């Protein structure tokens, strides 16, 4: 089975810093090998991955750039989405084409968020509960 792809979910943009601040930040970054932050008065040395991510963000600020931060969100192909929903591929494609399940296109390929499948499953169980009463 193909591996899921990702898309940016939540994205937040931060405006560039003023010239004086970017110059001070650039000097500090040029000398930095680790990053220690203070959270509620407690010193915390960041792990390597967090240090690298933070340095990347701060370096872009030091270059006078605006910065956007996003969280990747999983996207499934129709086979993966059908498997998650417990339905056939052709039935899933019909639901997507009818707009019942949200779908995004990457070229001509349908991509579906797991949250869209879960929303459809939840709405289906609600309908079944109502019809049982």
PDB file of C-alpha atoms in Angstrom:
ATOM      1  CA  UNK A   1       0.000   0.000   0.000  1.00  0.00           C
ATOM      2  CA  UNK A   2       1.219   3.496  -0.771  1.00  0.00           C
ATOM      3  CA  UNK A   3       2.224   5.654   2.136  1.00  0.00           C
ATOM      4  CA  UNK A   4       0.002   8.599   3.070  1.00  0.00           C
ATOM      5  CA  UNK A   5       0.975  12.036   1.834  1.00  0.00           C
ATOM      6  CA  UNK A   6       0.806  15.197   3.869  1.00  0.00           C
ATOM      7  CA  UNK A   7      -0.509  18.695   3.418  1.00  0.00           C
ATOM      8  CA  UNK A   8      -0.099  21.699   5.632  1.00  0.00           C
ATOM      9  CA  UNK A   9      -2.904  21.819   8.135  1.00  0.00           C
ATOM     10  CA  UNK A  10      -2.886  24.799  10.453  1.00  0.00           C
ATOM     11  CA  UNK A  11      -0.559  27.563   9.284  1.00  0.00           C
ATOM     12  CA  UNK A  12       0.345  30.729  11.165  1.00  0.00           C
ATOM     13  CA  UNK A  13       2.447  33.563   9.751  1.00  0.00           C
ATOM     14  CA  UNK A  14       4.676  35.899  11.776  1.00  0.00           C
ATOM     15  CA  UNK A  15       5.859  39.215  10.326  1.00  0.00           C
ATOM     16  CA  UNK A  16       9.554  40.013   9.950  1.00  0.00           C
ATOM     17  CA  UNK A  17      11.464  41.726  12.757  1.00  0.00           C
ATOM     18  CA  UNK A  18      12.925  45.236  12.724  1.00  0.00           C
ATOM     19  CA  UNK A  19      16.522  45.726  11.474  1.00  0.00           C
ATOM     20  CA  UNK A  20      18.074  46.299  14.913  1.00  0.00           C
ATOM     21  CA  UNK A  21      16.526  43.114  16.309  1.00  0.00           C
ATOM     22  CA  UNK A  22      17.490  41.049  13.252  1.00  0.00           C
ATOM     23  CA  UNK A  23      21.133  42.205  13.579  1.00  0.00           C
ATOM     24  CA  UNK A  24      21.279  41.236  17.278  1.00  0.00           C
ATOM     25  CA  UNK A  25      19.604  37.935  16.523  1.00  0.00           C
ATOM     26  CA  UNK A  26      22.013  37.166  13.662  1.00  0.00           C
ATOM     27  CA  UNK A  27      25.030  37.774  15.945  1.00  0.00           C
ATOM     28  CA  UNK A  28      23.603  35.491  18.631  1.00  0.00           C
ATOM     29  CA  UNK A  29      22.761  32.745  16.132  1.00  0.00           C
ATOM     30  CA  UNK A  30      26.248  32.814  14.616  1.00  0.00           C
ATOM     31  CA  UNK A  31      27.607  31.856  18.053  1.00  0.00           C
ATOM     32  CA  UNK A  32      24.902  29.294  18.951  1.00  0.00           C
ATOM     33  CA  UNK A  33      25.460  25.551  19.361  1.00  0.00           C
ATOM     34  CA  UNK A  34      22.533  24.853  21.644  1.00  0.00           C
ATOM     35  CA  UNK A  35      19.333  26.539  22.718  1.00  0.00           C
ATOM     36  CA  UNK A  36      18.151  26.994  26.272  1.00  0.00           C
ATOM     37  CA  UNK A  37      14.745  28.558  26.835  1.00  0.00           C
ATOM     38  CA  UNK A  38      13.019  29.703  29.986  1.00  0.00           C
ATOM     39  CA  UNK A  39       9.471  28.474  30.481  1.00  0.00           C
ATOM     40  CA  UNK A  40       7.722  29.822  33.576  1.00  0.00           C
ATOM     41  CA  UNK A  41      11.136  30.546  35.126  1.00  0.00           C
ATOM     42  CA  UNK A  42      12.494  27.042  34.448  1.00  0.00           C
ATOM     43  CA  UNK A  43      15.511  26.650  32.165  1.00  0.00           C
ATOM     44  CA  UNK A  44      15.079  23.976  29.517  1.00  0.00           C
ATOM     45  CA  UNK A  45      17.741  22.957  27.022  1.00  0.00           C
ATOM     46  CA  UNK A  46      15.978  22.019  23.790  1.00  0.00           C
ATOM     47  CA  UNK A  47      16.608  18.618  22.214  1.00  0.00           C
ATOM     48  CA  UNK A  48      18.555  18.569  18.928  1.00  0.00           C
ATOM     49  CA  UNK A  49      15.451  18.480  16.661  1.00  0.00           C
ATOM     50  CA  UNK A  50      13.736  21.361  18.471  1.00  0.00           C
ATOM     51  CA  UNK A  51      17.018  23.317  18.475  1.00  0.00           C
ATOM     52  CA  UNK A  52      17.363  22.855  14.700  1.00  0.00           C
ATOM     53  CA  UNK A  53      13.753  23.904  14.060  1.00  0.00           C
ATOM     54  CA  UNK A  54      14.059  26.953  16.281  1.00  0.00           C
ATOM     55  CA  UNK A  55      17.379  27.982  14.721  1.00  0.00           C
ATOM     56  CA  UNK A  56      15.794  27.698  11.261  1.00  0.00           C
ATOM     57  CA  UNK A  57      12.894  29.964  12.295  1.00  0.00           C
ATOM     58  CA  UNK A  58      15.173  32.464  14.038  1.00  0.00           C
ATOM     59  CA  UNK A  59      17.607  32.469  11.093  1.00  0.00           C
ATOM     60  CA  UNK A  60      14.813  33.414   8.752  1.00  0.00           C
ATOM     61  CA  UNK A  61      13.775  36.208  11.096  1.00  0.00           C
ATOM     62  CA  UNK A  62      17.424  37.322  11.228  1.00  0.00           C
ATOM     63  CA  UNK A  63      17.409  37.443   7.421  1.00  0.00           C
ATOM     64  CA  UNK A  64      14.475  39.862   7.610  1.00  0.00           C
ATOM     65  CA  UNK A  65      11.917  37.340   6.384  1.00  0.00           C
ATOM     66  CA  UNK A  66       8.381  36.679   7.557  1.00  0.00           C
ATOM     67  CA  UNK A  67       7.905  33.123   8.838  1.00  0.00           C
ATOM     68  CA  UNK A  68       4.992  30.730   8.445  1.00  0.00           C
ATOM     69  CA  UNK A  69       4.737  27.665  10.635  1.00  0.00           C
ATOM     70  CA  UNK A  70       2.474  24.788   9.681  1.00  0.00           C
ATOM     71  CA  UNK A  71       1.581  21.348  10.895  1.00  0.00           C
ATOM     72  CA  UNK A  72       1.533  18.595   8.311  1.00  0.00           C
ATOM     73  CA  UNK A  73      -1.772  16.816   8.056  1.00  0.00           C
ATOM     74  CA  UNK A  74      -2.132  13.337   6.677  1.00  0.00           C
ATOM     75  CA  UNK A  75      -3.838  12.822   3.320  1.00  0.00           C
ATOM     76  CA  UNK A  76      -4.999   9.388   2.171  1.00  0.00           C
ATOM     77  CA  UNK A  77      -5.487   8.060  -1.332  1.00  0.00           C
ATOM     78  CA  UNK A  78      -8.876   6.501  -2.117  1.00  0.00           C
ATOM     79  CA  UNK A  79      -7.714   2.960  -1.322  1.00  0.00           C
ATOM     80  CA  UNK A  80      -6.401   3.980   2.091  1.00  0.00           C
ATOM     81  CA  UNK A  81      -9.522   6.021   2.832  1.00  0.00           C
ATOM     82  CA  UNK A  82     -11.802   3.144   1.769  1.00  0.00           C
ATOM     83  CA  UNK A  83      -9.883   0.765   4.008  1.00  0.00           C
ATOM     84  CA  UNK A  84     -10.201   3.185   6.938  1.00  0.00           C
ATOM     85  CA  UNK A  85     -13.955   3.509   6.324  1.00  0.00           C
ATOM     86  CA  UNK A  86     -14.443  -0.230   5.776  1.00  0.00           C
ATOM     87  CA  UNK A  87     -16.014   0.255   2.342  1.00  0.00           C
ATOM     88  CA  UNK A  88     -15.046  -0.537  -1.242  1.00  0.00           C
ATOM     89  CA  UNK A  89     -12.885   1.801  -3.308  1.00  0.00           C
ATOM     90  CA  UNK A  90     -15.662   2.349  -5.850  1.00  0.00           C
ATOM     91  CA  UNK A  91     -18.209   3.242  -3.141  1.00  0.00           C
ATOM     92  CA  UNK A  92     -15.761   5.696  -1.582  1.00  0.00           C
ATOM     93  CA  UNK A  93     -15.154   7.336  -4.970  1.00  0.00           C
ATOM     94  CA  UNK A  94     -18.938   7.701  -5.455  1.00  0.00           C
ATOM     95  CA  UNK A  95     -19.273   9.334  -2.019  1.00  0.00           C
ATOM     96  CA  UNK A  96     -16.378  11.686  -2.777  1.00  0.00           C
ATOM     97  CA  UNK A  97     -17.694  12.593  -6.228  1.00  0.00           C
ATOM     98  CA  UNK A  98     -21.137  13.278  -4.724  1.00  0.00           C
ATOM     99  CA  UNK A  99     -19.578  15.630  -2.152  1.00  0.00           C
ATOM    100  CA  UNK A 100     -20.611  13.443   0.780  1.00  0.00           C
ATOM    101  CA  UNK A 101     -16.983  12.934   1.785  1.00  0.00           C
ATOM    102  CA  UNK A 102     -14.659  15.926   1.381  1.00  0.00           C
ATOM    103  CA  UNK A 103     -11.914  15.355  -1.154  1.00  0.00           C
ATOM    104  CA  UNK A 104      -8.910  17.345  -2.352  1.00  0.00           C
ATOM    105  CA  UNK A 105      -7.240  16.879  -5.681  1.00  0.00           C
ATOM    106  CA  UNK A 106      -3.506  16.641  -6.291  1.00  0.00           C
ATOM    107  CA  UNK A 107      -3.545  16.827 -10.066  1.00  0.00           C
ATOM    108  CA  UNK A 108      -6.132  14.224 -11.020  1.00  0.00           C
ATOM    109  CA  UNK A 109      -5.647  12.182  -7.835  1.00  0.00           C
ATOM    110  CA  UNK A 110      -8.165  12.313  -5.017  1.00  0.00           C
ATOM    111  CA  UNK A 111      -6.749  12.840  -1.535  1.00  0.00           C
ATOM    112  CA  UNK A 112      -8.865  12.540   1.575  1.00  0.00           C
ATOM    113  CA  UNK A 113      -8.173  13.633   5.139  1.00  0.00           C
ATOM    114  CA  UNK A 114      -8.728  10.995   7.836  1.00  0.00           C
ATOM    115  CA  UNK A 115     -10.877  13.565   9.665  1.00  0.00           C
ATOM    116  CA  UNK A 116     -13.248  13.620   6.655  1.00  0.00           C
ATOM    117  CA  UNK A 117     -13.625   9.841   6.804  1.00  0.00           C
ATOM    118  CA  UNK A 118     -14.220  10.000  10.548  1.00  0.00           C
ATOM    119  CA  UNK A 119     -16.837  12.752  10.109  1.00  0.00           C
ATOM    120  CA  UNK A 120     -18.665  10.609   7.542  1.00  0.00           C
ATOM    121  CA  UNK A 121     -18.512   7.544   9.837  1.00  0.00           C
ATOM    122  CA  UNK A 122     -19.805   9.626  12.764  1.00  0.00           C
ATOM    123  CA  UNK A 123     -22.687  11.054  10.705  1.00  0.00           C
ATOM    124  CA  UNK A 124     -23.565   7.542   9.545  1.00  0.00           C
ATOM    125  CA  UNK A 125     -23.719   6.190  13.094  1.00  0.00           C
ATOM    126  CA  UNK A 126     -25.880   9.168  14.129  1.00  0.00           C
ATOM    127  CA  UNK A 127     -28.282   8.408  11.259  1.00  0.00           C
ATOM    128  CA  UNK A 128     -28.425   4.752  12.277  1.00  0.00           C
ATOM    129  CA  UNK A 129     -29.200   5.723  15.894  1.00  0.00           C
ATOM    130  CA  UNK A 130     -32.041   8.010  14.786  1.00  0.00           C
ATOM    131  CA  UNK A 131     -33.563   5.408  12.468  1.00  0.00           C
ATOM    132  CA  UNK A 132     -33.428   2.788  15.251  1.00  0.00           C
ATOM    133  CA  UNK A 133     -35.577   4.987  17.527  1.00  0.00           C
TER     134      UNK A 133
END
